[in-house]
PDB file of C-alpha atoms in Angstrom:
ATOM      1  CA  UNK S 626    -115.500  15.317  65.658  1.00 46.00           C
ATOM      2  CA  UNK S 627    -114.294  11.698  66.610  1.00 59.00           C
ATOM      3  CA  UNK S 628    -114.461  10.927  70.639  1.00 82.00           C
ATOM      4  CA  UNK S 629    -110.826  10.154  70.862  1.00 88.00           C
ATOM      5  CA  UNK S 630    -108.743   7.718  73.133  1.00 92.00           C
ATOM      6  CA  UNK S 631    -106.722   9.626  75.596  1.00 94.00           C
ATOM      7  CA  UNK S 632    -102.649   8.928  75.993  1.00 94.00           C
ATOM      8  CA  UNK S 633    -101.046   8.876  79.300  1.00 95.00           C
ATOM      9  CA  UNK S 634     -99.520  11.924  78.329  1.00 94.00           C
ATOM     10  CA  UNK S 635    -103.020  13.633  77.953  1.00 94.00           C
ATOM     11  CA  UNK S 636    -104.439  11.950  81.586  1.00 96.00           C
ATOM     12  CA  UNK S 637    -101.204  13.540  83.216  1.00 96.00           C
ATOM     13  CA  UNK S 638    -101.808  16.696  81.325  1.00 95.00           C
ATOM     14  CA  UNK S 639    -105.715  16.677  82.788  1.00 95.00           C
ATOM     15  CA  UNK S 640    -104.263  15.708  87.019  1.00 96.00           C
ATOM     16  CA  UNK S 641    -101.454  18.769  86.124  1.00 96.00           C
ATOM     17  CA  UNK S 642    -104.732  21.085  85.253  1.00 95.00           C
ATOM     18  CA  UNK S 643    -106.087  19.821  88.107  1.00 96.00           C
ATOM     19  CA  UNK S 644    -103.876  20.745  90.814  1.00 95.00           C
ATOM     20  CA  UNK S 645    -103.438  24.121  89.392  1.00 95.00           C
ATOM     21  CA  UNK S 646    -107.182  24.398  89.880  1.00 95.00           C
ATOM     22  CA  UNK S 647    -106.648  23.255  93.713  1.00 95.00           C
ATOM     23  CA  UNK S 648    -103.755  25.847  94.149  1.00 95.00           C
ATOM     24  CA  UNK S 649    -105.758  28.586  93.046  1.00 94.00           C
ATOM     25  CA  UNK S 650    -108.616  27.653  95.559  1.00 94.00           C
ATOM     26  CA  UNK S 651    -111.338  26.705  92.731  1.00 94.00           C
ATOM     27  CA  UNK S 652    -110.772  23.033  94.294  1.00 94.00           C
ATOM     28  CA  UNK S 653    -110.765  21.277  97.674  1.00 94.00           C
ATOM     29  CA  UNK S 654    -108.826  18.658  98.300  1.00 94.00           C
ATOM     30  CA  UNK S 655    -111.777  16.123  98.325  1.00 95.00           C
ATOM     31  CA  UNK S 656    -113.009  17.099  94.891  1.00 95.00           C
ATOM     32  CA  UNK S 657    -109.363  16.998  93.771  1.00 95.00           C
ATOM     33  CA  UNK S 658    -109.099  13.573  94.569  1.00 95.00           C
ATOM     34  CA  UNK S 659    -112.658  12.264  93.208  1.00 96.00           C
ATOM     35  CA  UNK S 660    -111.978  14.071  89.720  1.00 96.00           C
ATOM     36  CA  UNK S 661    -108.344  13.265  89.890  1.00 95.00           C
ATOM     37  CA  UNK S 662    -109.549   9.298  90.200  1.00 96.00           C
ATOM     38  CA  UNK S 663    -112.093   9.938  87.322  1.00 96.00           C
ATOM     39  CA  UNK S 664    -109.174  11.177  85.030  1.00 96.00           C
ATOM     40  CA  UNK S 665    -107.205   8.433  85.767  1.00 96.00           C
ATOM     41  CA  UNK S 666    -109.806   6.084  84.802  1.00 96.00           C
ATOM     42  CA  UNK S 667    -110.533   8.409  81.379  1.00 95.00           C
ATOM     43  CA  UNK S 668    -110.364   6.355  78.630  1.00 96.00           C
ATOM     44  CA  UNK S 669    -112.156   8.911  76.007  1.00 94.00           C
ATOM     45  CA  UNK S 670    -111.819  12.548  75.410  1.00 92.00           C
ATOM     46  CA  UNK S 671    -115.112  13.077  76.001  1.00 92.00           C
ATOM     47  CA  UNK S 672    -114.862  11.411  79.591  1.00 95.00           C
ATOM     48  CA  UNK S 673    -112.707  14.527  80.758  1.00 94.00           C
ATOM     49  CA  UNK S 674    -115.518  17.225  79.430  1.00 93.00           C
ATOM     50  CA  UNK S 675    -117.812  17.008  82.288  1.00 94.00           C
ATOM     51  CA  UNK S 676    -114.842  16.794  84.600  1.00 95.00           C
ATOM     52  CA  UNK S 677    -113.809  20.290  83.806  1.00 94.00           C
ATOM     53  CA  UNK S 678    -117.294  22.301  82.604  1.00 92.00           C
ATOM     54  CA  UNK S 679    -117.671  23.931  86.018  1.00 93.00           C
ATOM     55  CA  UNK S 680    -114.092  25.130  85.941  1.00 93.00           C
ATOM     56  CA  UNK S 681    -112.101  28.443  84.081  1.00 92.00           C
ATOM     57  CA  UNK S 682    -108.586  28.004  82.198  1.00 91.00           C
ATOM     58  CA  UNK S 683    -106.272  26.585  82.133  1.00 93.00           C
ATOM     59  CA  UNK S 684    -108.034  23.384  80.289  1.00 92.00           C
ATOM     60  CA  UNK S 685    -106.237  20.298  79.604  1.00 93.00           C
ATOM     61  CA  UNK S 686    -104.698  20.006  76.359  1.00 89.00           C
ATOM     62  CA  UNK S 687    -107.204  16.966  75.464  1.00 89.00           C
ATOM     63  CA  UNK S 688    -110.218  19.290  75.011  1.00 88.00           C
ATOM     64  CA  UNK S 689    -108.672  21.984  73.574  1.00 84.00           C
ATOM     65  CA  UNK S 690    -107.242  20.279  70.527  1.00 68.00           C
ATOM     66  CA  UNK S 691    -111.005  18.885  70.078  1.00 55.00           C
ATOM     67  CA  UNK S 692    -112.661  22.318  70.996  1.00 53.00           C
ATOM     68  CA  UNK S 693    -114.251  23.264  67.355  1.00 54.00           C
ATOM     69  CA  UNK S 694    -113.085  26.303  65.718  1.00 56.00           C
ATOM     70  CA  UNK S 695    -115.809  29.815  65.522  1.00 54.00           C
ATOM     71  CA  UNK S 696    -117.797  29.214  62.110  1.00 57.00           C
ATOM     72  CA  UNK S 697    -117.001  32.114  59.637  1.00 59.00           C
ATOM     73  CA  UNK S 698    -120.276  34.503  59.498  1.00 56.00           C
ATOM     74  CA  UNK S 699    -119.997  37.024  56.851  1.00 54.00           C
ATOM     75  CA  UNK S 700    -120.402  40.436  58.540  1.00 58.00           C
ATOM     76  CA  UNK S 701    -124.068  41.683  58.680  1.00 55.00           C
ATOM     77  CA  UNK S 702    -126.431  39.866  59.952  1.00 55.00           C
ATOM     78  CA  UNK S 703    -129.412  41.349  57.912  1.00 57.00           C
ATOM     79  CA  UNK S 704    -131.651  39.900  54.961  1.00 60.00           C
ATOM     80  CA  UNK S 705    -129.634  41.672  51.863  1.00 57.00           C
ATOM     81  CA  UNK S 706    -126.830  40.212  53.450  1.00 62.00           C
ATOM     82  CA  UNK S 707    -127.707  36.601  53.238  1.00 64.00           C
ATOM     83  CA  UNK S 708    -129.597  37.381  49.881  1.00 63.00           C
ATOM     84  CA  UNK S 709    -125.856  38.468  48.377  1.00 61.00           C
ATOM     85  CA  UNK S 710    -123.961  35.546  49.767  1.00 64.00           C
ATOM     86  CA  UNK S 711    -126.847  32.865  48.802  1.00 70.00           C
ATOM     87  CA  UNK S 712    -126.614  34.314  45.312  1.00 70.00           C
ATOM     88  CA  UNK S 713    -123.133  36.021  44.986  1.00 71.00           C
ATOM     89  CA  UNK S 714    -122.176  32.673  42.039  1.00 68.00           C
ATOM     90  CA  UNK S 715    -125.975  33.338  40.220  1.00 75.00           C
ATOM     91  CA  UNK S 716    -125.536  36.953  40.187  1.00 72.00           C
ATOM     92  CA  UNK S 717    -121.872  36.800  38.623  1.00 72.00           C
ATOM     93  CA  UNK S 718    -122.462  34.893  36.090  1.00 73.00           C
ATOM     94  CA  UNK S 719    -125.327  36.765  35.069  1.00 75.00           C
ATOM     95  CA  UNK S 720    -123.460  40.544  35.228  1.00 72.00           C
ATOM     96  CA  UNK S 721    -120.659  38.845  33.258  1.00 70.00           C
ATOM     97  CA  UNK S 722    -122.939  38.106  30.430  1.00 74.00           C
ATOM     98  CA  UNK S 723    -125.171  41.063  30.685  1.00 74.00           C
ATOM     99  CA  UNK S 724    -121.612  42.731  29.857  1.00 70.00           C
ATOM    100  CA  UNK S 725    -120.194  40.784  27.351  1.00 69.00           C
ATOM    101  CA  UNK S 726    -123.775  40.959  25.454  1.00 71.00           C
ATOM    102  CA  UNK S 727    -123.879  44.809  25.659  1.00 71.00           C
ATOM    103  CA  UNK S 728    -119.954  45.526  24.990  1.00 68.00           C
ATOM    104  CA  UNK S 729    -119.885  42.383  22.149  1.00 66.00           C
ATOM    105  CA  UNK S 730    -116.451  41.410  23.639  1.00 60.00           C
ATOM    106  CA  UNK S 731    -114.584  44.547  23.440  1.00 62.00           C
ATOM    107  CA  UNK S 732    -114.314  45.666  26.500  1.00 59.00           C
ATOM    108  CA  UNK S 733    -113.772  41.487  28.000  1.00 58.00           C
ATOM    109  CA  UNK S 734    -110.515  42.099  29.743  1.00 58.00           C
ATOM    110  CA  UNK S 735    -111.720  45.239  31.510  1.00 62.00           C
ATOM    111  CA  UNK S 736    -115.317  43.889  32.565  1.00 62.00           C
ATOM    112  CA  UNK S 737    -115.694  39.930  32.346  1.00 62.00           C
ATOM    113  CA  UNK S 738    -112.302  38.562  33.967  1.00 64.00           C
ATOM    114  CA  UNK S 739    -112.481  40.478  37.252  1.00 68.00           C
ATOM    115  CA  UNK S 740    -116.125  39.430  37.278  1.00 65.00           C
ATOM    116  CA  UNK S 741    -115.050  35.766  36.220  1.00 67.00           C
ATOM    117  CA  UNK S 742    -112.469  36.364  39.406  1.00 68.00           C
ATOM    118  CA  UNK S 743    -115.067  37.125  41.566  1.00 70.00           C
ATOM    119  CA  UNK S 744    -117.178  33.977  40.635  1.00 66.00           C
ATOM    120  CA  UNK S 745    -114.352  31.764  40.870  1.00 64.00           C
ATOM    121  CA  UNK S 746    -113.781  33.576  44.528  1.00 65.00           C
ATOM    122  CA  UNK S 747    -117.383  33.215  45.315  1.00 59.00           C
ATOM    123  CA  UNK S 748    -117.420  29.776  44.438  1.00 53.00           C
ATOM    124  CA  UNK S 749    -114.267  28.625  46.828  1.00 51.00           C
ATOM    125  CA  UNK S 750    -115.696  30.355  49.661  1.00 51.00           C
ATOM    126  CA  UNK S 751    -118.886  27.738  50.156  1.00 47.00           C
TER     127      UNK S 751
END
């Protein structure tokens, strides 16, 4: 993601954080005021990160809105697993003609268009 120029909304956001950290005792006064001076100086997102790594929520709304979302991992985390998603588009279309072959068409609405579904499905999801 981008590094971002930070608003003077955002900076005011990051010294509010800030002093909730002091009230709840995670910060002394002295660190308050050398981080505090470092915000205020900020002039990219990514200049706030180290300024609050050490520290819990609350987080200023700056690095939350660049904080990347979880990747999607399909559930399993074992070989067959993988094999079926790596080949879930392959396999389809191969089952979908295996059964059009061996019903010659008759049975097409029944078989082949949920499988074609499930291709099209499959496909979307990379």
């Amino acid at each position: 993601m981008a590094d971002l120029r930070l608003s003077d909304a955002e900076r005011q956001d990051a010294l509010d954080v800030l002093s909730e950290h002091v009230r709840t005792g995670r910060l002394d006064i002295d660190e308050y005021g050398n981080r505090s001076a470092k915000v205020t100086s900020a002039k990219l997102v990514s200049e706030l990160v180290p300024l609050f790594d050490d520290l819990p929520s609350p987080r200023p709304s700056a690095l939350l809105a660049t904080a990347r979302p979880e990747p999607v991992v399909p559930a399993g985390n074992g070989k067959l697993s993988a094999f079926v998603w790596r080949y879930s588009v392959p396999l389809s279309i191969a089952l979908a003609v295996v059964v059009l072959i061996v019903t010659r068409g008759r049975l097409l609405i029944v078989f082949a268009l949920p499988l074609l579904l499930i291709l099209f499905s499959g496909w979307r999801r990379r």
